[in-house]
Amino acid sequence: ARIQSVVSNGGAVDGVRLLSPDTIDLIFTEQSNGVDLVLGMPFRFGIGYALPNETAYYIDGGRADSRACFWGGWGGSIIVNDTARRFTFTYMMNKMAAGIVGNPTSEALCTALYELV
């Protein structure tokens, strides 16, 4: 979470700049939008991260204009960086569950988080 917070905080943490604002903007420049040939699900991708869409409706409501990016893994893990709200959320389960990118628990946690902020 701490390493990823560089993205959520515009490229700097504790006064140390690691990424330029232009690099952060590249994350949100759509590179592809459609069914991922490996995952078999529709995703939007910027540079290095997926962007909210109907598959990831629980990330900032799936809004196309969101300044949130994310990725997860089989079993339920997920990382969300939201530059508009300046937060990083990570979840790592202690028992794997079905799910290609996240699982029902990580979806519920993200949904609850966005209801709070």
PDB file of C-alpha atoms in Angstrom:
ATOM      1  CA  ALA A   1       0.000   0.000   0.000  1.00  0.00           C
ATOM      2  CA  ARG A   2       2.792   2.413   0.825  1.00  0.00           C
ATOM      3  CA  ILE A   3       4.583   1.886  -2.473  1.00  0.00           C
ATOM      4  CA  GLN A   4       1.337   2.207  -4.430  1.00  0.00           C
ATOM      5  CA  SER A   5       0.433   5.393  -2.558  1.00  0.00           C
ATOM      6  CA  VAL A   6       2.922   7.158  -4.833  1.00  0.00           C
ATOM      7  CA  VAL A   7       0.256   6.953  -7.551  1.00  0.00           C
ATOM      8  CA  SER A   8      -2.583   8.141  -5.297  1.00  0.00           C
ATOM      9  CA  ASN A   9      -0.517  11.102  -4.123  1.00  0.00           C
ATOM     10  CA  GLY A  10       0.369  12.427  -7.562  1.00  0.00           C
ATOM     11  CA  GLY A  11       3.814  10.840  -7.794  1.00  0.00           C
ATOM     12  CA  ALA A  12       5.352  11.777  -4.442  1.00  0.00           C
ATOM     13  CA  VAL A  13       5.398  10.360  -0.919  1.00  0.00           C
ATOM     14  CA  ASP A  14       6.889  12.075   2.123  1.00  0.00           C
ATOM     15  CA  GLY A  15       8.256  14.847  -0.057  1.00  0.00           C
ATOM     16  CA  VAL A  16      10.112  12.470  -2.380  1.00  0.00           C
ATOM     17  CA  ARG A  17       8.992  12.663  -6.016  1.00  0.00           C
ATOM     18  CA  LEU A  18       9.234   9.326  -7.787  1.00  0.00           C
ATOM     19  CA  LEU A  19       6.839   9.894 -10.710  1.00  0.00           C
ATOM     20  CA  SER A  20       6.052  13.064 -12.629  1.00  0.00           C
ATOM     21  CA  PRO A  21       2.484  14.341 -12.980  1.00  0.00           C
ATOM     22  CA  ASP A  22       2.732  13.489 -16.696  1.00  0.00           C
ATOM     23  CA  THR A  23       3.551   9.878 -15.828  1.00  0.00           C
ATOM     24  CA  ILE A  24       0.569   9.724 -13.474  1.00  0.00           C
ATOM     25  CA  ASP A  25      -1.630  11.090 -16.273  1.00  0.00           C
ATOM     26  CA  LEU A  26      -0.441   8.281 -18.574  1.00  0.00           C
ATOM     27  CA  ILE A  27      -1.971   5.756 -16.198  1.00  0.00           C
ATOM     28  CA  PHE A  28      -5.388   7.211 -17.021  1.00  0.00           C
ATOM     29  CA  THR A  29      -4.869   7.456 -20.780  1.00  0.00           C
ATOM     30  CA  GLU A  30      -6.892   4.574 -22.180  1.00  0.00           C
ATOM     31  CA  GLN A  31      -4.738   2.148 -24.155  1.00  0.00           C
ATOM     32  CA  SER A  32      -7.293  -0.591 -24.755  1.00  0.00           C
ATOM     33  CA  ASN A  33     -10.946  -1.226 -24.089  1.00  0.00           C
ATOM     34  CA  GLY A  34     -12.589  -4.560 -24.748  1.00  0.00           C
ATOM     35  CA  VAL A  35     -12.481  -8.220 -23.919  1.00  0.00           C
ATOM     36  CA  ASP A  36      -9.069  -9.184 -22.594  1.00  0.00           C
ATOM     37  CA  LEU A  37      -7.947 -12.239 -24.559  1.00  0.00           C
ATOM     38  CA  VAL A  38      -6.383 -13.867 -21.481  1.00  0.00           C
ATOM     39  CA  LEU A  39      -9.026 -13.093 -18.855  1.00  0.00           C
ATOM     40  CA  GLY A  40     -12.021 -13.332 -21.189  1.00  0.00           C
ATOM     41  CA  MET A  41     -13.665 -10.296 -19.586  1.00  0.00           C
ATOM     42  CA  PRO A  42     -14.047  -6.683 -20.748  1.00  0.00           C
ATOM     43  CA  PHE A  43     -11.470  -4.340 -19.246  1.00  0.00           C
ATOM     44  CA  ARG A  44     -10.180  -0.849 -19.892  1.00  0.00           C
ATOM     45  CA  PHE A  45      -6.452  -0.446 -19.523  1.00  0.00           C
ATOM     46  CA  GLY A  46      -4.251   2.590 -19.092  1.00  0.00           C
ATOM     47  CA  ILE A  47      -0.510   2.234 -18.577  1.00  0.00           C
ATOM     48  CA  GLY A  48       0.129  -0.423 -15.944  1.00  0.00           C
ATOM     49  CA  TYR A  49      -3.371  -0.567 -14.469  1.00  0.00           C
ATOM     50  CA  ALA A  50      -6.955  -1.383 -15.285  1.00  0.00           C
ATOM     51  CA  LEU A  51      -9.455   1.468 -15.252  1.00  0.00           C
ATOM     52  CA  PRO A  52     -13.042   1.285 -13.961  1.00  0.00           C
ATOM     53  CA  ASN A  53     -15.721  -0.096 -16.291  1.00  0.00           C
ATOM     54  CA  GLU A  54     -18.777  -2.369 -16.121  1.00  0.00           C
ATOM     55  CA  THR A  55     -16.600  -5.320 -15.057  1.00  0.00           C
ATOM     56  CA  ALA A  56     -15.086  -3.273 -12.234  1.00  0.00           C
ATOM     57  CA  TYR A  57     -18.317  -1.512 -11.236  1.00  0.00           C
ATOM     58  CA  TYR A  58     -17.182  -1.552  -7.603  1.00  0.00           C
ATOM     59  CA  ILE A  59     -14.214   0.740  -8.376  1.00  0.00           C
ATOM     60  CA  ASP A  60     -15.667   4.259  -8.204  1.00  0.00           C
ATOM     61  CA  GLY A  61     -18.976   3.026  -9.599  1.00  0.00           C
ATOM     62  CA  GLY A  62     -17.310   1.925 -12.838  1.00  0.00           C
ATOM     63  CA  ARG A  63     -17.228   5.555 -13.995  1.00  0.00           C
ATOM     64  CA  ALA A  64     -15.283   6.095 -17.223  1.00  0.00           C
ATOM     65  CA  ASP A  65     -14.156   9.540 -16.027  1.00  0.00           C
ATOM     66  CA  SER A  66     -12.799   8.188 -12.739  1.00  0.00           C
ATOM     67  CA  ARG A  67      -9.273   8.998 -11.571  1.00  0.00           C
ATOM     68  CA  ALA A  68      -9.020   5.550  -9.981  1.00  0.00           C
ATOM     69  CA  CYS A  69      -6.942   2.667 -11.264  1.00  0.00           C
ATOM     70  CA  PHE A  70      -6.628  -0.866  -9.970  1.00  0.00           C
ATOM     71  CA  TRP A  71      -5.490  -4.412 -10.377  1.00  0.00           C
ATOM     72  CA  GLY A  72      -6.058  -7.629  -8.525  1.00  0.00           C
ATOM     73  CA  GLY A  73      -5.301 -11.266  -8.691  1.00  0.00           C
ATOM     74  CA  TRP A  74      -6.806 -14.696  -8.584  1.00  0.00           C
ATOM     75  CA  GLY A  75      -8.125 -15.430  -5.148  1.00  0.00           C
ATOM     76  CA  GLY A  76      -9.261 -11.973  -4.129  1.00  0.00           C
ATOM     77  CA  SER A  77      -6.313  -9.620  -3.772  1.00  0.00           C
ATOM     78  CA  ILE A  78      -6.783  -6.086  -5.061  1.00  0.00           C
ATOM     79  CA  ILE A  79      -5.059  -2.700  -5.125  1.00  0.00           C
ATOM     80  CA  VAL A  80      -6.943   0.528  -5.834  1.00  0.00           C
ATOM     81  CA  ASN A  81      -5.319   3.927  -6.294  1.00  0.00           C
ATOM     82  CA  ASP A  82      -7.713   6.873  -6.380  1.00  0.00           C
ATOM     83  CA  THR A  83      -5.935  10.107  -7.270  1.00  0.00           C
ATOM     84  CA  ALA A  84      -9.063  12.284  -6.957  1.00  0.00           C
ATOM     85  CA  ARG A  85      -9.653  11.197  -3.364  1.00  0.00           C
ATOM     86  CA  ARG A  86      -5.958  10.596  -2.652  1.00  0.00           C
ATOM     87  CA  PHE A  87      -6.276   7.120  -1.182  1.00  0.00           C
ATOM     88  CA  THR A  88      -4.765   3.719  -1.766  1.00  0.00           C
ATOM     89  CA  PHE A  89      -6.660   0.606  -0.777  1.00  0.00           C
ATOM     90  CA  THR A  90      -5.158  -2.866  -0.690  1.00  0.00           C
ATOM     91  CA  TYR A  91      -6.677  -6.167   0.285  1.00  0.00           C
ATOM     92  CA  MET A  92      -4.917  -9.501   0.608  1.00  0.00           C
ATOM     93  CA  MET A  93      -7.002 -12.432   1.732  1.00  0.00           C
ATOM     94  CA  ASN A  94      -5.820 -15.195   4.032  1.00  0.00           C
ATOM     95  CA  LYS A  95      -7.887 -17.800   2.187  1.00  0.00           C
ATOM     96  CA  MET A  96      -8.153 -17.806  -1.580  1.00  0.00           C
ATOM     97  CA  ALA A  97     -11.591 -17.636  -3.144  1.00  0.00           C
ATOM     98  CA  ALA A  98     -12.807 -17.788  -6.725  1.00  0.00           C
ATOM     99  CA  GLY A  99     -12.366 -14.614  -8.714  1.00  0.00           C
ATOM    100  CA  ILE A 100     -10.193 -13.533 -11.609  1.00  0.00           C
ATOM    101  CA  VAL A 101      -9.535  -9.974 -10.462  1.00  0.00           C
ATOM    102  CA  GLY A 102     -10.725  -9.705  -6.889  1.00  0.00           C
ATOM    103  CA  ASN A 103     -13.539 -11.742  -5.362  1.00  0.00           C
ATOM    104  CA  PRO A 104     -16.871 -11.070  -3.627  1.00  0.00           C
ATOM    105  CA  THR A 105     -15.080  -9.959  -0.439  1.00  0.00           C
ATOM    106  CA  SER A 106     -12.788  -7.474  -2.188  1.00  0.00           C
ATOM    107  CA  GLU A 107     -15.759  -6.200  -4.223  1.00  0.00           C
ATOM    108  CA  ALA A 108     -17.778  -5.679  -1.015  1.00  0.00           C
ATOM    109  CA  LEU A 109     -14.873  -3.888   0.672  1.00  0.00           C
ATOM    110  CA  CYS A 110     -14.365  -1.562  -2.306  1.00  0.00           C
ATOM    111  CA  THR A 111     -18.093  -0.854  -2.506  1.00  0.00           C
ATOM    112  CA  ALA A 112     -18.191  -0.008   1.211  1.00  0.00           C
ATOM    113  CA  LEU A 113     -15.107   2.188   0.899  1.00  0.00           C
ATOM    114  CA  TYR A 114     -16.619   4.217  -1.938  1.00  0.00           C
ATOM    115  CA  GLU A 115     -19.829   4.652   0.058  1.00  0.00           C
ATOM    116  CA  LEU A 116     -17.744   6.232   2.841  1.00  0.00           C
ATOM    117  CA  VAL A 117     -15.640   8.643   0.784  1.00  0.00           C
TER     118      VAL A 117
END
